[in-house]
């Protein structure tokens, strides 16, 4: 794949970068917190229809539609899904006024993932404007539930139910920058609670103590062994419980995050973690002869499969070629994105940054610097067109 | 000591129980949360002065005066301190309207320790009204800081500084009921925090984790060994820390309560607890080769010495005699009260209930049933007069 000056001129004409900046400003003002994506999804679906696409929402769960628009192929080519995510980490009511200083826009969500959505729509518009014909169909999707505890449920719904087995290649455009992510860091997240009757610290002493059981569990987790490569991690992120210093708590809880790009390592860690909980429960109950016997509640609050597309896989090479053609020197990254689902199912996938430069993702001071950002848009367009060919 | 019908008649005339109920209603409406005792203290000091006492406040700390009134003895007798505590667990703004249904008063603090204060003032009034002469001086005190994290600082200030070495006997009137407390349950309370740089659960993995260190510490505490007799207890009451499931916390903390009526057992437990913290800190730091090295902060938030006055000690026997004389069948209790300080210093001391019956101490639905409560008032009076003799 080579991009001549001619092609570059055509691409620039097709993508009209300045329009995207206006589009980002419009998108950011629509509430889009993870779990409350309906408004922004309907905006996207409407926009796709205006451009003549077959478009509709697929509800990952009630009121949370992933927006999907279909660009039918001429036939004989693979189906590509090109995605960006609709949701942000910012609750409704957040001040999302965008300020602009030269090429730099500032506002919460402006890069992650207003930029991805803008690039997605830019590709859509370019396909339309250029009347681009591809052998394969391109399915443009704007997903719900990519952030936080969203658990990738939008893309999971498409891969596991709505379009099961019908997606051959997958590209996600996520945030600003120039990177290419081909290693999918999987994660497993739990909320764990030990519960018991509780009571007065002195009067009721001699019964099992939920905070003590939790401590035993955390001590076990603290000594879990994990491989250095592929990098595998564990973290007790938040803990809580108890009402006063002189009361035996009736509940103590923790939130735990485990990650690896190696699904087998993640599965093994998960099993060791669960065993640690059971051992802690048994030890605390036995210490007190089962008086005030505790119970254990484990809730899975996130499960993202891990995996990797080899660096020499055609889809990674195509992304590198498109980058080089446009003068982009990409970083090669690992991360946890919508591509995790595709990769875990053996579907070739990469996540690409949307161009420009971003800072302060997930903070109220998030920025997007549009200097040269047309290269990122053009890369997504070229990659999409290339991947919809054989 | 015997109380004849004649004495009983005299006592009843002197104590005027119905006045005390009105006094309780007045007291409850004065803000008195632990740490904010000034208003109620000044009310008490003023009341003592009106009755002709030498009275003043002794500040345990600025703005927190313990009210003290002195009833000078004729000479040759021991000095008795008779106390009740000013502070309650209820913050200013709590609805302290008192409702009355027959002999039952309902309102937060009505028993603990409006009743104790009312009994204290009843004894003061009776001394005054009856022009009672005793060989020993009686020092009437209304203390600050008995509840919660108050750490007995009012009574500590009197015993350790203001009246150091000048108190021969001590009686505290605390709450409603008929009990006599001669075993002082000591306590040691800490707030413990492990702190480190924190970071992303995946990106920064490989540094020491404050939540993990805390878990190690709690696991150690959970296996501490304590004697059954004298009863010795430990409790991790509250825990917290962390900002999100996928962040390594920069702080994790706990509040710990340890108790015993045996000061040696409490001291040994305290030392074992502190060692557990140091071991946990070292283990977590070593696990990660001192990367993101953690620090440990230990703050003593309460220290109440424990001990016991023997059941056959004269002061306990005097309290039992006074009870029997008035037809009270007392329970013999252990507890953590202002008497802890006296007992720990070898000063004979008991805490007596103020008569009547109380329910729901420390709750908004606290009650005081004044049925027969004159017996409790009379017991305090008789005991005070008896203890101000040789």
Short mmCIF file of C-alpha atoms in Angstrom, two decimals, chain A residues 149 185 189-190 200-205 209 211-216 218-219 221-226 228 231-249 252-253 255-257 259-261 283-284 287-288 291 301 334, chain B residues 149 185 189-190 200-205 209 211-216 218-219 221-226 228 231-249 252-253 255-257 259-261 283-284 287-288 291 301 334:
data_model
loop_
_atom_site.label_atom_id
_atom_site.label_comp_id
_atom_site.label_asym_id
_atom_site.label_seq_id
_atom_site.Cartn_x
_atom_site.Cartn_y
_atom_site.Cartn_z
CA UNK A 149 -17.32 -0.75 34.68
CA UNK A 185 -4.72 -6.59 28.08
CA UNK A 189 -12.62 -7.49 38.28
CA UNK A 190 -14.48 -8.42 41.42
CA UNK A 200 -19.86 -4.52 70.13
CA UNK A 201 -16.08 -4.79 69.98
CA UNK A 202 -15.87 -5.85 73.64
CA UNK A 203 -19.31 -7.25 74.42
CA UNK A 204 -19.54 -9.43 71.32
CA UNK A 205 -15.84 -10.34 71.08
CA UNK A 209 -14.98 -10.53 62.13
CA UNK A 211 -12.79 -6.93 58.51
CA UNK A 212 -10.39 -9.58 59.79
CA UNK A 213 -11.50 -12.05 57.12
CA UNK A 214 -10.97 -9.37 54.48
CA UNK A 215 -7.49 -8.72 55.84
CA UNK A 216 -6.66 -12.41 55.62
CA UNK A 218 -5.86 -9.33 51.08
CA UNK A 219 -2.74 -10.77 52.72
CA UNK A 221 -3.62 -11.69 47.42
CA UNK A 222 -0.55 -9.64 48.34
CA UNK A 223 1.57 -12.78 48.01
CA UNK A 224 0.10 -14.14 44.76
CA UNK A 225 2.76 -15.03 42.22
CA UNK A 226 2.42 -13.83 38.62
CA UNK A 228 6.60 -11.01 34.54
CA UNK A 231 2.87 -8.86 32.21
CA UNK A 232 0.25 -10.00 34.68
CA UNK A 233 -0.97 -7.82 37.54
CA UNK A 234 -3.28 -7.75 40.55
CA UNK A 235 -4.57 -4.90 42.68
CA UNK A 236 -6.88 -4.44 45.64
CA UNK A 237 -8.05 -0.99 44.55
CA UNK A 238 -10.67 0.06 47.07
CA UNK A 239 -11.57 -1.24 50.51
CA UNK A 240 -14.20 -0.30 53.05
CA UNK A 241 -16.34 -1.45 55.91
CA UNK A 242 -17.32 -0.86 59.51
CA UNK A 243 -19.29 1.82 61.32
CA UNK A 244 -17.20 2.66 64.38
CA UNK A 245 -13.89 1.77 66.00
CA UNK A 246 -15.65 -0.10 68.79
CA UNK A 247 -18.03 -2.14 66.66
CA UNK A 248 -17.36 -5.42 64.93
CA UNK A 249 -18.29 -4.60 61.33
CA UNK A 252 -16.08 -5.48 54.89
CA UNK A 253 -15.49 -5.26 51.17
CA UNK A 255 -12.69 -4.15 44.73
CA UNK A 256 -10.02 -6.12 42.92
CA UNK A 257 -8.53 -5.73 39.45
CA UNK A 259 -4.91 -8.01 34.27
CA UNK A 260 -2.89 -9.82 31.68
CA UNK A 261 -2.48 -9.95 27.95
CA UNK A 283 -9.63 -19.44 58.56
CA UNK A 284 -11.63 -16.63 60.15
CA UNK A 287 -10.56 -19.19 64.47
CA UNK A 288 -13.82 -18.48 66.35
CA UNK A 291 -19.43 -18.32 66.09
CA UNK A 301 -17.85 -6.51 37.96
CA UNK A 334 -0.85 -2.60 24.63
CA UNK B 149 -12.88 9.66 71.20
CA UNK B 185 -11.99 -2.04 81.14
CA UNK B 189 -7.23 2.75 70.13
CA UNK B 190 -5.30 3.55 67.01
CA UNK B 200 -2.25 2.76 37.74
CA UNK B 201 -3.08 -0.85 38.64
CA UNK B 202 -1.47 -2.14 35.42
CA UNK B 203 0.94 0.59 34.38
CA UNK B 204 2.50 1.04 37.83
CA UNK B 205 2.31 -2.60 38.93
CA UNK B 209 0.60 -1.34 47.65
CA UNK B 211 -4.05 -1.73 50.65
CA UNK B 212 -1.99 -4.91 50.48
CA UNK B 213 0.16 -3.82 53.43
CA UNK B 214 -2.99 -3.07 55.40
CA UNK B 215 -4.32 -6.53 54.57
CA UNK B 216 -1.10 -8.11 55.81
CA UNK B 218 -5.06 -7.09 59.56
CA UNK B 219 -4.26 -10.75 58.90
CA UNK B 221 -4.10 -8.88 64.02
CA UNK B 222 -6.72 -11.52 63.21
CA UNK B 223 -4.41 -14.18 64.64
CA UNK B 224 -3.30 -12.33 67.80
CA UNK B 225 -3.65 -14.46 70.93
CA UNK B 226 -5.33 -12.98 74.01
CA UNK B 228 -9.88 -15.33 78.02
CA UNK B 231 -11.29 -10.73 79.09
CA UNK B 232 -9.05 -9.11 76.50
CA UNK B 233 -10.27 -8.15 73.04
CA UNK B 234 -9.17 -6.66 69.73
CA UNK B 235 -11.12 -5.29 66.79
CA UNK B 236 -10.39 -3.71 63.43
CA UNK B 237 -13.50 -1.56 63.45
CA UNK B 238 -13.33 0.56 60.31
CA UNK B 239 -11.22 0.30 57.18
CA UNK B 240 -10.94 2.39 54.06
CA UNK B 241 -8.74 3.49 51.21
CA UNK B 242 -8.38 3.68 47.47
CA UNK B 243 -10.03 5.74 44.77
CA UNK B 244 -10.83 3.24 42.01
CA UNK B 245 -10.62 -0.45 41.27
CA UNK B 246 -7.85 0.12 38.73
CA UNK B 247 -5.66 2.40 40.81
CA UNK B 248 -3.05 1.42 43.37
CA UNK B 249 -4.23 3.33 46.43
CA UNK B 252 -5.19 2.56 53.16
CA UNK B 253 -6.24 2.92 56.79
CA UNK B 255 -9.22 2.06 63.18
CA UNK B 256 -8.42 -0.49 65.85
CA UNK B 257 -9.83 -0.98 69.34
CA UNK B 259 -9.58 -3.69 75.50
CA UNK B 260 -8.87 -5.41 78.75
CA UNK B 261 -9.52 -4.91 82.44
CA UNK B 283 6.87 -7.63 54.11
CA UNK B 284 5.06 -5.46 51.59
CA UNK B 287 7.96 -8.08 48.24
CA UNK B 288 8.55 -5.29 45.72
CA UNK B 291 9.88 0.10 44.91
CA UNK B 301 -6.77 8.00 69.25
CA UNK B 334 -17.39 -3.90 84.31
#
